[in-house]
Tab-separated table of N, CA and C in Angstrom:
chain	number	residue	atom	x	y	z
A	11	MET	N	276.008	93.513	161.296
A	11	MET	CA	276.708	94.060	162.454
A	11	MET	C	276.579	93.130	163.660
A	12	MET	N	275.419	92.500	163.795
A	12	MET	CA	275.209	91.618	164.937
A	12	MET	C	276.210	90.465	164.923
A	13	ARG	N	276.504	89.950	163.752
A	13	ARG	CA	277.444	88.827	163.670
A	13	ARG	C	278.815	89.228	164.200
A	14	GLN	N	279.268	90.434	163.872
A	14	GLN	CA	280.571	90.891	164.356
A	14	GLN	C	280.550	91.016	165.881
A	15	GLU	N	279.467	91.533	166.434
A	15	GLU	CA	279.358	91.645	167.894
A	15	GLU	C	279.345	90.266	168.535
A	16	GLN	N	278.638	89.329	167.919
A	16	GLN	CA	278.610	87.958	168.438
A	16	GLN	C	280.002	87.331	168.380
A	17	GLU	N	280.687	87.594	167.288
A	17	GLU	CA	282.029	87.045	167.127
A	17	GLU	C	282.987	87.604	168.186
A	18	ILE	N	282.916	88.889	168.419
A	18	ILE	CA	283.758	89.515	169.440
A	18	ILE	C	283.464	88.898	170.799
A	19	ASP	N	282.180	88.680	171.088
A	19	ASP	CA	281.786	88.066	172.357
A	19	ASP	C	282.333	86.638	172.458
A	20	LEU	N	282.258	85.887	171.369
A	20	LEU	CA	282.798	84.525	171.369
A	20	LEU	C	284.301	84.528	171.625
A	21	VAL	N	285.002	85.441	170.989
A	21	VAL	CA	286.455	85.515	171.173
A	21	VAL	C	286.781	85.888	172.616
A	22	ARG	N	286.046	86.822	173.175
A	22	ARG	CA	286.271	87.187	174.591
A	22	ARG	C	286.076	85.979	175.499
A	23	LYS	N	284.995	85.247	175.269
A	23	LYS	CA	284.724	84.064	176.088
A	23	LYS	C	285.820	83.014	175.913
A	24	ALA	N	286.241	82.820	174.678
A	24	ALA	CA	287.305	81.846	174.418
A	24	ALA	C	288.597	82.260	175.107
A	25	LYS	N	288.888	83.557	175.120
A	25	LYS	CA	290.088	84.047	175.803
A	25	LYS	C	290.040	83.741	177.293
A	26	GLU	N	288.813	83.637	177.833
A	26	GLU	CA	288.638	83.317	179.252
A	26	GLU	C	288.633	81.806	179.491
A	27	GLY	N	288.846	81.029	178.430
A	27	GLY	CA	288.921	79.580	178.576
A	27	GLY	C	287.655	78.828	178.226
A	28	ASP	N	286.665	79.500	177.672
A	28	ASP	CA	285.395	78.871	177.314
A	28	ASP	C	285.581	78.042	176.041
A	29	THR	N	285.689	76.728	176.211
A	29	THR	CA	285.931	75.863	175.058
A	29	THR	C	284.708	75.749	174.154
A	30	ALA	N	283.515	75.895	174.703
A	30	ALA	CA	282.304	75.860	173.872
A	30	ALA	C	282.289	77.050	172.917
A	31	ALA	N	282.692	78.207	173.397
A	31	ALA	CA	282.762	79.394	172.537
A	31	ALA	C	283.805	79.181	171.446
A	32	PHE	N	284.927	78.583	171.803
A	32	PHE	CA	285.956	78.346	170.792
A	32	PHE	C	285.494	77.307	169.779
A	33	ALA	N	284.689	76.348	170.208
A	33	ALA	CA	284.140	75.361	169.270
A	33	ALA	C	283.269	76.038	168.216
A	34	VAL	N	282.514	77.045	168.621
A	34	VAL	CA	281.701	77.803	167.663
A	34	VAL	C	282.613	78.534	166.682
A	35	ILE	N	283.670	79.122	167.193
A	35	ILE	CA	284.638	79.813	166.332
A	35	ILE	C	285.230	78.834	165.317
A	36	ILE	N	285.583	77.647	165.767
A	36	ILE	CA	286.135	76.636	164.860
A	36	ILE	C	285.139	76.322	163.752
A	37	ARG	N	283.876	76.093	164.128
A	37	ARG	CA	282.864	75.781	163.117
A	37	ARG	C	282.729	76.907	162.099
A	38	ARG	N	282.849	78.143	162.549
A	38	ARG	CA	282.710	79.287	161.639
A	38	ARG	C	283.888	79.427	160.682
A	39	TYR	N	285.069	79.038	161.114
A	39	TYR	CA	286.277	79.287	160.321
A	39	TYR	C	286.943	78.045	159.744
A	40	GLN	N	286.481	76.855	160.101
A	40	GLN	CA	287.200	75.655	159.683
A	40	GLN	C	287.288	75.504	158.165
A	41	ASN	N	286.232	75.820	157.454
A	41	ASN	CA	286.285	75.678	155.993
A	41	ASN	C	287.267	76.662	155.372
A	42	LEU	N	287.259	77.882	155.848
A	42	LEU	CA	288.174	78.900	155.327
A	42	LEU	C	289.632	78.525	155.608
A	43	VAL	N	289.899	78.092	156.834
A	43	VAL	CA	291.271	77.732	157.210
A	43	VAL	C	291.738	76.518	156.402
A	44	TYR	N	290.860	75.521	156.285
A	44	TYR	CA	291.219	74.338	155.493
A	44	TYR	C	291.461	74.712	154.032
A	45	ALA	N	290.563	75.499	153.453
A	45	ALA	CA	290.690	75.885	152.042
A	45	ALA	C	291.985	76.651	151.790
A	46	THR	N	292.335	77.519	152.722
A	46	THR	CA	293.580	78.274	152.586
A	46	THR	C	294.782	77.332	152.633
A	47	ALA	N	294.762	76.405	153.591
A	47	ALA	CA	295.865	75.444	153.707
A	47	ALA	C	295.945	74.560	152.465
A	48	PHE	N	294.793	74.107	151.976
A	48	PHE	CA	294.798	73.235	150.799
A	48	PHE	C	295.290	73.972	149.557
A	49	ARG	N	294.878	75.219	149.416
A	49	ARG	CA	295.302	76.014	148.257
A	49	ARG	C	296.835	76.133	148.217
A	50	ILE	N	297.443	76.228	149.389
A	50	ILE	CA	298.902	76.358	149.465
A	50	ILE	C	299.599	75.001	149.342
A	51	LEU	N	299.063	74.000	150.035
A	51	LEU	CA	299.754	72.713	150.151
A	51	LEU	C	299.383	71.689	149.081
A	52	LYS	N	298.179	71.789	148.532
A	52	LYS	CA	297.698	70.854	147.500
A	52	LYS	C	297.698	69.399	147.982
A	53	ASP	N	297.436	69.214	149.276
A	53	ASP	CA	297.421	67.875	149.859
A	53	ASP	C	296.338	67.852	150.932
A	54	THR	N	295.332	66.990	150.742
A	54	THR	CA	294.183	66.960	151.642
A	54	THR	C	294.579	66.670	153.086
A	55	ALA	N	295.307	65.595	153.304
A	55	ALA	CA	295.668	65.201	154.667
A	55	ALA	C	296.536	66.255	155.341
A	56	LEU	N	297.493	66.769	154.612
A	56	LEU	CA	298.370	67.790	155.178
A	56	LEU	C	297.591	69.068	155.493
A	57	ALA	N	296.670	69.441	154.614
A	57	ALA	CA	295.846	70.633	154.850
A	57	ALA	C	294.977	70.451	156.092
A	58	GLU	N	294.434	69.246	156.287
A	58	GLU	CA	293.641	68.965	157.488
A	58	GLU	C	294.501	69.098	158.736
A	59	ASP	N	295.709	68.548	158.695
A	59	ASP	CA	296.621	68.639	159.842
A	59	ASP	C	296.991	70.088	160.149
A	60	VAL	N	297.299	70.841	159.115
A	60	VAL	CA	297.690	72.239	159.300
A	60	VAL	C	296.520	73.050	159.849
A	61	ALA	N	295.317	72.800	159.348
A	61	ALA	CA	294.139	73.518	159.837
A	61	ALA	C	293.908	73.210	161.318
A	62	GLN	N	294.019	71.935	161.686
A	62	GLN	CA	293.845	71.563	163.088
A	62	GLN	C	294.905	72.229	163.959
A	63	GLU	N	296.126	72.207	163.510
A	63	GLU	CA	297.217	72.827	164.270
A	63	GLU	C	297.011	74.330	164.405
A	64	ALA	N	296.466	74.947	163.373
A	64	ALA	CA	296.193	76.390	163.437
A	64	ALA	C	295.212	76.705	164.563
A	65	PHE	N	294.179	75.885	164.709
A	65	PHE	CA	293.198	76.131	165.769
A	65	PHE	C	293.759	75.814	167.158
A	66	VAL	N	294.563	74.775	167.261
A	66	VAL	CA	295.197	74.462	168.549
A	66	VAL	C	296.104	75.616	168.967
A	67	THR	N	296.921	76.074	168.045
A	67	THR	CA	297.824	77.188	168.325
A	67	THR	C	297.047	78.452	168.657
A	68	ALA	N	295.976	78.697	167.920
A	68	ALA	CA	295.153	79.886	168.180
A	68	ALA	C	294.579	79.839	169.593
A	69	PHE	N	294.039	78.683	169.996
A	69	PHE	CA	293.456	78.584	171.335
A	69	PHE	C	294.520	78.818	172.406
A	70	GLN	N	295.690	78.264	172.201
A	70	GLN	CA	296.768	78.415	173.181
A	70	GLN	C	297.313	79.840	173.229
A	71	SER	N	297.141	80.584	172.162
A	71	SER	CA	297.714	81.932	172.067
A	71	SER	C	296.683	83.046	172.165
A	72	LEU	N	295.430	82.705	172.429
A	72	LEU	CA	294.372	83.724	172.457
A	72	LEU	C	294.669	84.863	173.420
A	73	ARG	N	295.334	84.566	174.510
A	73	ARG	CA	295.615	85.613	175.502
A	73	ARG	C	296.479	86.732	174.910
A	74	ASP	N	297.208	86.416	173.832
A	74	ASP	CA	298.058	87.415	173.181
A	74	ASP	C	297.287	88.320	172.224
A	75	LEU	N	296.062	87.944	171.905
A	75	LEU	CA	295.239	88.747	171.000
A	75	LEU	C	294.720	89.961	171.755
A	76	ARG	N	295.066	91.133	171.282
A	76	ARG	CA	294.701	92.358	171.996
A	76	ARG	C	293.309	92.863	171.631
A	77	MET	N	292.957	92.807	170.370
A	77	MET	CA	291.660	93.310	169.924
A	77	MET	C	290.840	92.144	169.383
A	78	GLU	N	289.751	91.824	170.055
A	78	GLU	CA	288.924	90.697	169.652
A	78	GLU	C	288.410	90.846	168.225
A	79	SER	N	288.192	92.077	167.794
A	79	SER	CA	287.664	92.305	166.447
A	79	SER	C	288.675	91.954	165.361
A	80	SER	N	289.931	91.799	165.728
A	80	SER	CA	290.952	91.464	164.732
A	80	SER	C	291.218	89.961	164.665
A	81	PHE	N	290.330	89.154	165.223
A	81	PHE	CA	290.544	87.709	165.247
A	81	PHE	C	290.706	87.082	163.859
A	82	PRO	N	289.819	87.357	162.894
A	82	PRO	CA	289.962	86.670	161.595
A	82	PRO	C	291.339	86.834	160.951
A	83	PRO	N	291.871	88.027	160.810
A	83	PRO	CA	293.208	88.113	160.208
A	83	PRO	C	294.306	87.545	161.119
A	84	TRP	N	294.110	87.621	162.427
A	84	TRP	CA	295.076	87.072	163.375
A	84	TRP	C	295.170	85.559	163.217
A	85	LEU	N	294.020	84.928	163.014
A	85	LEU	CA	293.982	83.476	162.845
A	85	LEU	C	294.778	83.075	161.624
């Protein structure tokens, strides 16, 4: 349960522009996002690019996220 509370706190901070908090979020999800992209694309370089773009887009769109607890599926 503590991890979920920490995650919600990180997302809130990131929504306020805290790039250090978003860096932690990236570290937590980068393998999952990359693996998902690779499973679909079957190309290492393209999967890396798509994963990076997903995080850039997520950071730019965080203000649209209404419930911090729904971050993982939103990403």
